[in-house]
Amino acid sequence: LVEGNAVVWKPAEQTPWCGQIIAEMMVDAGVPEGVFNMVQGYGDAGNAIVENERVDTILFTGSAEVGHSIDEKLGGQPGREVSLEMGGKNAIVVTEEADLDVALHSAVMSSFKTTGQRCVSSERLIVHTDVYDEFKRRFVEVAESVAVGDPLDEETFMGPVIEPEHFEKVAAYNQLARDEGVNVLVDRTELADEEIPAGHEDGNWVGP
């Protein structure tokens, strides 16, 4: 949009309402009709965009499986540009000279805000040995006390994950860590009853 291109955007099928709100914001901001376009749907809707030769550039954020499929279809095709973001192992590096207050805040925000459901969420913490013990102690203390609950409540830091499959994936990774002999410092996969909002017991609740 900034460079003068028209856009066709397909949000994830798990978050259609977020996409709808963004589209309405574009209208309210006065973006001309036909410049920003939104298509709701599942994978077949996205695939239709990918295979349409009138679309010069594809920007994709999502699973490695779908990303590789797009690459197989469009990679090397003249006139078609593709950028694929298929998840990464984003790291936060904490040096021996770091301000630990800032480092701790950044690490907690990146790891747990939006319940870790962002492609830019940190998945690794690389901490200098000189500050490792103190940083670890403080990080664990915060992770154990992060407020989980209704995402519309201002006191909540982490809401539920988007779907049951995501919860199962988180739980599976925690178990995998144990199976591989990792010292798991915090595991709030199973929350206490009082942490789950009343009337929403069937939600996909998980803590740090």
PDB file of N, CA and C in Angstrom, residues 18-81:
ATOM      1  N   CYS A  18     -10.801 -10.270  13.357  1.00  0.00           N
ATOM      2  CA  CYS A  18      -9.679  -9.321  13.360  1.00  0.00           C
ATOM      3  C   CYS A  18      -9.482  -8.744  11.962  1.00  0.00           C
ATOM      4  N   GLY A  19      -9.569  -9.614  10.958  1.00  0.00           N
ATOM      5  CA  GLY A  19      -9.446  -9.144   9.582  1.00  0.00           C
ATOM      6  C   GLY A  19     -10.546  -8.177   9.218  1.00  0.00           C
ATOM      7  N   GLN A  20     -11.763  -8.461   9.646  1.00  0.00           N
ATOM      8  CA  GLN A  20     -12.892  -7.586   9.351  1.00  0.00           C
ATOM      9  C   GLN A  20     -12.687  -6.199   9.949  1.00  0.00           C
ATOM     10  N   ILE A  21     -12.191  -6.149  11.175  1.00  0.00           N
ATOM     11  CA  ILE A  21     -11.966  -4.858  11.832  1.00  0.00           C
ATOM     12  C   ILE A  21     -10.916  -4.047  11.080  1.00  0.00           C
ATOM     13  N   ILE A  22      -9.828  -4.704  10.650  1.00  0.00           N
ATOM     14  CA  ILE A  22      -8.783  -4.005   9.901  1.00  0.00           C
ATOM     15  C   ILE A  22      -9.341  -3.468   8.593  1.00  0.00           C
ATOM     16  N   ALA A  23     -10.163  -4.264   7.912  1.00  0.00           N
ATOM     17  CA  ALA A  23     -10.765  -3.813   6.661  1.00  0.00           C
ATOM     18  C   ALA A  23     -11.650  -2.591   6.888  1.00  0.00           C
ATOM     19  N   GLU A  24     -12.412  -2.600   7.965  1.00  0.00           N
ATOM     20  CA  GLU A  24     -13.266  -1.453   8.282  1.00  0.00           C
ATOM     21  C   GLU A  24     -12.434  -0.218   8.622  1.00  0.00           C
ATOM     22  N   MET A  25     -11.288  -0.431   9.255  1.00  0.00           N
ATOM     23  CA  MET A  25     -10.388   0.694   9.542  1.00  0.00           C
ATOM     24  C   MET A  25      -9.866   1.321   8.256  1.00  0.00           C
ATOM     25  N   MET A  26      -9.577   0.484   7.269  1.00  0.00           N
ATOM     26  CA  MET A  26      -9.120   0.995   5.983  1.00  0.00           C
ATOM     27  C   MET A  26     -10.191   1.877   5.333  1.00  0.00           C
ATOM     28  N   VAL A  27     -11.441   1.426   5.422  1.00  0.00           N
ATOM     29  CA  VAL A  27     -12.544   2.218   4.865  1.00  0.00           C
ATOM     30  C   VAL A  27     -12.675   3.540   5.612  1.00  0.00           C
ATOM     31  N   ASP A  28     -12.634   3.470   6.941  1.00  0.00           N
ATOM     32  CA  ASP A  28     -12.765   4.672   7.759  1.00  0.00           C
ATOM     33  C   ASP A  28     -11.629   5.659   7.507  1.00  0.00           C
ATOM     34  N   ALA A  29     -10.436   5.116   7.150  1.00  0.00           N
ATOM     35  CA  ALA A  29      -9.278   5.975   6.892  1.00  0.00           C
ATOM     36  C   ALA A  29      -9.321   6.621   5.513  1.00  0.00           C
ATOM     37  N   GLY A  30     -10.281   6.205   4.689  1.00  0.00           N
ATOM     38  CA  GLY A  30     -10.417   6.811   3.371  1.00  0.00           C
ATOM     39  C   GLY A  30      -9.611   6.158   2.278  1.00  0.00           C
ATOM     40  N   VAL A  31      -9.146   4.911   2.515  1.00  0.00           N
ATOM     41  CA  VAL A  31      -8.432   4.201   1.451  1.00  0.00           C
ATOM     42  C   VAL A  31      -9.396   4.000   0.276  1.00  0.00           C
ATOM     43  N   PRO A  32      -9.010   4.377  -0.933  1.00  0.00           N
ATOM     44  CA  PRO A  32      -9.929   4.293  -2.083  1.00  0.00           C
ATOM     45  C   PRO A  32     -10.435   2.872  -2.319  1.00  0.00           C
ATOM     46  N   GLU A  33     -11.647   2.784  -2.813  1.00  0.00           N
ATOM     47  CA  GLU A  33     -12.249   1.494  -3.107  1.00  0.00           C
ATOM     48  C   GLU A  33     -11.395   0.714  -4.103  1.00  0.00           C
ATOM     49  N   GLY A  34     -11.168  -0.556  -3.808  1.00  0.00           N
ATOM     50  CA  GLY A  34     -10.393  -1.412  -4.691  1.00  0.00           C
ATOM     51  C   GLY A  34      -8.904  -1.425  -4.431  1.00  0.00           C
ATOM     52  N   VAL A  35      -8.434  -0.553  -3.537  1.00  0.00           N
ATOM     53  CA  VAL A  35      -6.996  -0.521  -3.229  1.00  0.00           C
ATOM     54  C   VAL A  35      -6.661  -1.574  -2.170  1.00  0.00           C
ATOM     55  N   PHE A  36      -7.479  -1.640  -1.130  1.00  0.00           N
ATOM     56  CA  PHE A  36      -7.308  -2.679  -0.110  1.00  0.00           C
ATOM     57  C   PHE A  36      -8.513  -3.603  -0.179  1.00  0.00           C
ATOM     58  N   ASN A  37      -8.261  -4.872  -0.426  1.00  0.00           N
ATOM     59  CA  ASN A  37      -9.329  -5.842  -0.605  1.00  0.00           C
ATOM     60  C   ASN A  37      -9.095  -7.023   0.331  1.00  0.00           C
ATOM     61  N   MET A  38     -10.165  -7.499   0.934  1.00  0.00           N
ATOM     62  CA  MET A  38     -10.034  -8.634   1.847  1.00  0.00           C
ATOM     63  C   MET A  38     -10.873  -9.804   1.365  1.00  0.00           C
ATOM     64  N   VAL A  39     -10.291 -11.002   1.429  1.00  0.00           N
ATOM     65  CA  VAL A  39     -10.987 -12.238   1.081  1.00  0.00           C
ATOM     66  C   VAL A  39     -10.950 -13.152   2.297  1.00  0.00           C
ATOM     67  N   GLN A  40     -12.113 -13.540   2.797  1.00  0.00           N
ATOM     68  CA  GLN A  40     -12.180 -14.478   3.905  1.00  0.00           C
ATOM     69  C   GLN A  40     -12.305 -15.897   3.351  1.00  0.00           C
ATOM     70  N   GLY A  41     -11.784 -16.862   4.094  1.00  0.00           N
ATOM     71  CA  GLY A  41     -11.933 -18.241   3.650  1.00  0.00           C
ATOM     72  C   GLY A  41     -10.834 -19.138   4.170  1.00  0.00           C
ATOM     73  N   TYR A  42     -10.817 -20.341   3.654  1.00  0.00           N
ATOM     74  CA  TYR A  42      -9.829 -21.339   4.050  1.00  0.00           C
ATOM     75  C   TYR A  42      -8.697 -21.401   3.017  1.00  0.00           C
ATOM     76  N   GLY A  43      -7.982 -22.478   2.999  1.00  0.00           N
ATOM     77  CA  GLY A  43      -6.817 -22.585   2.132  1.00  0.00           C
ATOM     78  C   GLY A  43      -7.124 -22.440   0.656  1.00  0.00           C
ATOM     79  N   ASP A  44      -8.324 -22.882   0.246  1.00  0.00           N
ATOM     80  CA  ASP A  44      -8.651 -22.783  -1.173  1.00  0.00           C
ATOM     81  C   ASP A  44      -8.749 -21.324  -1.619  1.00  0.00           C
ATOM     82  N   ALA A  45      -9.185 -20.455  -0.717  1.00  0.00           N
ATOM     83  CA  ALA A  45      -9.245 -19.030  -1.051  1.00  0.00           C
ATOM     84  C   ALA A  45      -7.840 -18.462  -1.227  1.00  0.00           C
ATOM     85  N   GLY A  46      -6.929 -18.833  -0.328  1.00  0.00           N
ATOM     86  CA  GLY A  46      -5.548 -18.378  -0.462  1.00  0.00           C
ATOM     87  C   GLY A  46      -4.893 -18.933  -1.708  1.00  0.00           C
ATOM     88  N   ASN A  47      -5.190 -20.184  -2.019  1.00  0.00           N
ATOM     89  CA  ASN A  47      -4.600 -20.809  -3.196  1.00  0.00           C
ATOM     90  C   ASN A  47      -5.060 -20.129  -4.477  1.00  0.00           C
ATOM     91  N   ALA A  48      -6.303 -19.668  -4.486  1.00  0.00           N
ATOM     92  CA  ALA A  48      -6.805 -18.955  -5.658  1.00  0.00           C
ATOM     93  C   ALA A  48      -6.023 -17.667  -5.897  1.00  0.00           C
ATOM     94  N   ILE A  49      -5.640 -17.005  -4.825  1.00  0.00           N
ATOM     95  CA  ILE A  49      -4.826 -15.796  -4.952  1.00  0.00           C
ATOM     96  C   ILE A  49      -3.439 -16.149  -5.480  1.00  0.00           C
ATOM     97  N   VAL A  50      -2.851 -17.208  -4.920  1.00  0.00           N
ATOM     98  CA  VAL A  50      -1.511 -17.637  -5.330  1.00  0.00           C
ATOM     99  C   VAL A  50      -1.477 -17.982  -6.820  1.00  0.00           C
ATOM    100  N   GLU A  51      -2.499 -18.670  -7.305  1.00  0.00           N
ATOM    101  CA  GLU A  51      -2.492 -19.150  -8.683  1.00  0.00           C
ATOM    102  C   GLU A  51      -2.973 -18.112  -9.698  1.00  0.00           C
ATOM    103  N   ASN A  52      -3.445 -16.976  -9.214  1.00  0.00           N
ATOM    104  CA  ASN A  52      -3.916 -15.938 -10.126  1.00  0.00           C
ATOM    105  C   ASN A  52      -2.734 -15.147 -10.677  1.00  0.00           C
ATOM    106  N   GLU A  53      -2.505 -15.211 -11.970  1.00  0.00           N
ATOM    107  CA  GLU A  53      -1.328 -14.583 -12.581  1.00  0.00           C
ATOM    108  C   GLU A  53      -1.363 -13.064 -12.523  1.00  0.00           C
ATOM    109  N   ARG A  54      -2.521 -12.495 -12.210  1.00  0.00           N
ATOM    110  CA  ARG A  54      -2.605 -11.038 -12.083  1.00  0.00           C
ATOM    111  C   ARG A  54      -2.000 -10.534 -10.782  1.00  0.00           C
ATOM    112  N   VAL A  55      -1.733 -11.459  -9.858  1.00  0.00           N
ATOM    113  CA  VAL A  55      -1.110 -11.093  -8.586  1.00  0.00           C
ATOM    114  C   VAL A  55       0.398 -11.225  -8.750  1.00  0.00           C
ATOM    115  N   ASP A  56       1.084 -10.082  -8.796  1.00  0.00           N
ATOM    116  CA  ASP A  56       2.523 -10.094  -9.064  1.00  0.00           C
ATOM    117  C   ASP A  56       3.352 -10.580  -7.881  1.00  0.00           C
ATOM    118  N   THR A  57       2.907 -10.265  -6.664  1.00  0.00           N
ATOM    119  CA  THR A  57       3.709 -10.557  -5.480  1.00  0.00           C
ATOM    120  C   THR A  57       2.869 -11.258  -4.429  1.00  0.00           C
ATOM    121  N   ILE A  58       3.396 -12.334  -3.883  1.00  0.00           N
ATOM    122  CA  ILE A  58       2.746 -13.078  -2.807  1.00  0.00           C
ATOM    123  C   ILE A  58       3.580 -12.911  -1.536  1.00  0.00           C
ATOM    124  N   LEU A  59       2.951 -12.429  -0.479  1.00  0.00           N
ATOM    125  CA  LEU A  59       3.575 -12.358   0.841  1.00  0.00           C
ATOM    126  C   LEU A  59       2.807 -13.304   1.747  1.00  0.00           C
ATOM    127  N   PHE A  60       3.476 -14.332   2.240  1.00  0.00           N
ATOM    128  CA  PHE A  60       2.790 -15.357   3.025  1.00  0.00           C
ATOM    129  C   PHE A  60       3.422 -15.501   4.398  1.00  0.00           C
ATOM    130  N   THR A  61       2.583 -15.548   5.425  1.00  0.00           N
ATOM    131  CA  THR A  61       3.016 -15.885   6.778  1.00  0.00           C
ATOM    132  C   THR A  61       2.157 -17.040   7.258  1.00  0.00           C
ATOM    133  N   GLY A  62       2.783 -18.149   7.608  1.00  0.00           N
ATOM    134  CA  GLY A  62       2.007 -19.302   8.051  1.00  0.00           C
ATOM    135  C   GLY A  62       2.873 -20.538   8.181  1.00  0.00           C
ATOM    136  N   SER A  63       2.272 -21.677   7.944  1.00  0.00           N
ATOM    137  CA  SER A  63       2.953 -22.954   8.185  1.00  0.00           C
ATOM    138  C   SER A  63       3.999 -23.254   7.121  1.00  0.00           C
ATOM    139  N   ALA A  64       4.965 -24.067   7.510  1.00  0.00           N
ATOM    140  CA  ALA A  64       6.006 -24.483   6.570  1.00  0.00           C
ATOM    141  C   ALA A  64       5.406 -25.320   5.444  1.00  0.00           C
ATOM    142  N   GLU A  65       4.410 -26.132   5.760  1.00  0.00           N
ATOM    143  CA  GLU A  65       3.786 -26.986   4.749  1.00  0.00           C
ATOM    144  C   GLU A  65       3.190 -26.158   3.614  1.00  0.00           C
ATOM    145  N   VAL A  66       2.407 -25.136   3.981  1.00  0.00           N
ATOM    146  CA  VAL A  66       1.783 -24.287   2.955  1.00  0.00           C
ATOM    147  C   VAL A  66       2.835 -23.447   2.251  1.00  0.00           C
ATOM    148  N   GLY A  67       3.802 -22.941   3.001  1.00  0.00           N
ATOM    149  CA  GLY A  67       4.847 -22.123   2.405  1.00  0.00           C
ATOM    150  C   GLY A  67       5.645 -22.867   1.351  1.00  0.00           C
ATOM    151  N   HIS A  68       6.000 -24.111   1.648  1.00  0.00           N
ATOM    152  CA  HIS A  68       6.739 -24.914   0.670  1.00  0.00           C
ATOM    153  C   HIS A  68       5.884 -25.196  -0.566  1.00  0.00           C
ATOM    154  N   SER A  69       4.589 -25.355  -0.361  1.00  0.00           N
ATOM    155  CA  SER A  69       3.686 -25.580  -1.486  1.00  0.00           C
ATOM    156  C   SER A  69       3.653 -24.367  -2.406  1.00  0.00           C
ATOM    157  N   ILE A  70       3.619 -23.172  -1.815  1.00  0.00           N
ATOM    158  CA  ILE A  70       3.648 -21.944  -2.614  1.00  0.00           C
ATOM    159  C   ILE A  70       4.966 -21.835  -3.367  1.00  0.00           C
ATOM    160  N   ASP A  71       6.050 -22.181  -2.693  1.00  0.00           N
ATOM    161  CA  ASP A  71       7.371 -22.116  -3.321  1.00  0.00           C
ATOM    162  C   ASP A  71       7.444 -23.045  -4.529  1.00  0.00           C
ATOM    163  N   GLU A  72       6.871 -24.233  -4.398  1.00  0.00           N
ATOM    164  CA  GLU A  72       6.894 -25.186  -5.506  1.00  0.00           C
ATOM    165  C   GLU A  72       6.104 -24.670  -6.708  1.00  0.00           C
ATOM    166  N   LYS A  73       5.045 -23.920  -6.437  1.00  0.00           N
ATOM    167  CA  LYS A  73       4.202 -23.417  -7.518  1.00  0.00           C
ATOM    168  C   LYS A  73       4.809 -22.191  -8.198  1.00  0.00           C
ATOM    169  N   LEU A  74       5.395 -21.292  -7.412  1.00  0.00           N
ATOM    170  CA  LEU A  74       5.787 -19.987  -7.947  1.00  0.00           C
ATOM    171  C   LEU A  74       7.292 -19.761  -8.015  1.00  0.00           C
ATOM    172  N   GLY A  75       8.067 -20.566  -7.292  1.00  0.00           N
ATOM    173  CA  GLY A  75       9.509 -20.362  -7.282  1.00  0.00           C
ATOM    174  C   GLY A  75      10.104 -20.400  -8.682  1.00  0.00           C
ATOM    175  N   GLY A  76      10.789 -19.358  -9.045  1.00  0.00           N
ATOM    176  CA  GLY A  76      11.446 -19.318 -10.351  1.00  0.00           C
ATOM    177  C   GLY A  76      10.576 -18.861 -11.491  1.00  0.00           C
ATOM    178  N   GLN A  77       9.314 -18.577 -11.232  1.00  0.00           N
ATOM    179  CA  GLN A  77       8.444 -18.109 -12.308  1.00  0.00           C
ATOM    180  C   GLN A  77       8.733 -16.639 -12.625  1.00  0.00           C
ATOM    181  N   PRO A  78       9.014 -16.312 -13.892  1.00  0.00           N
ATOM    182  CA  PRO A  78       9.279 -14.915 -14.258  1.00  0.00           C
ATOM    183  C   PRO A  78       8.073 -14.028 -13.947  1.00  0.00           C
ATOM    184  N   GLY A  79       8.347 -12.869 -13.355  1.00  0.00           N
ATOM    185  CA  GLY A  79       7.294 -11.911 -13.079  1.00  0.00           C
ATOM    186  C   GLY A  79       6.518 -12.149 -11.803  1.00  0.00           C
ATOM    187  N   ARG A  80       6.810 -13.225 -11.085  1.00  0.00           N
ATOM    188  CA  ARG A  80       6.123 -13.507  -9.819  1.00  0.00           C
ATOM    189  C   ARG A  80       7.141 -13.442  -8.692  1.00  0.00           C
ATOM    190  N   GLU A  81       6.879 -12.599  -7.716  1.00  0.00           N
ATOM    191  CA  GLU A  81       7.755 -12.469  -6.556  1.00  0.00           C
ATOM    192  C   GLU A  81       7.075 -13.082  -5.340  1.00  0.00           C
TER     193      GLU A  81
END
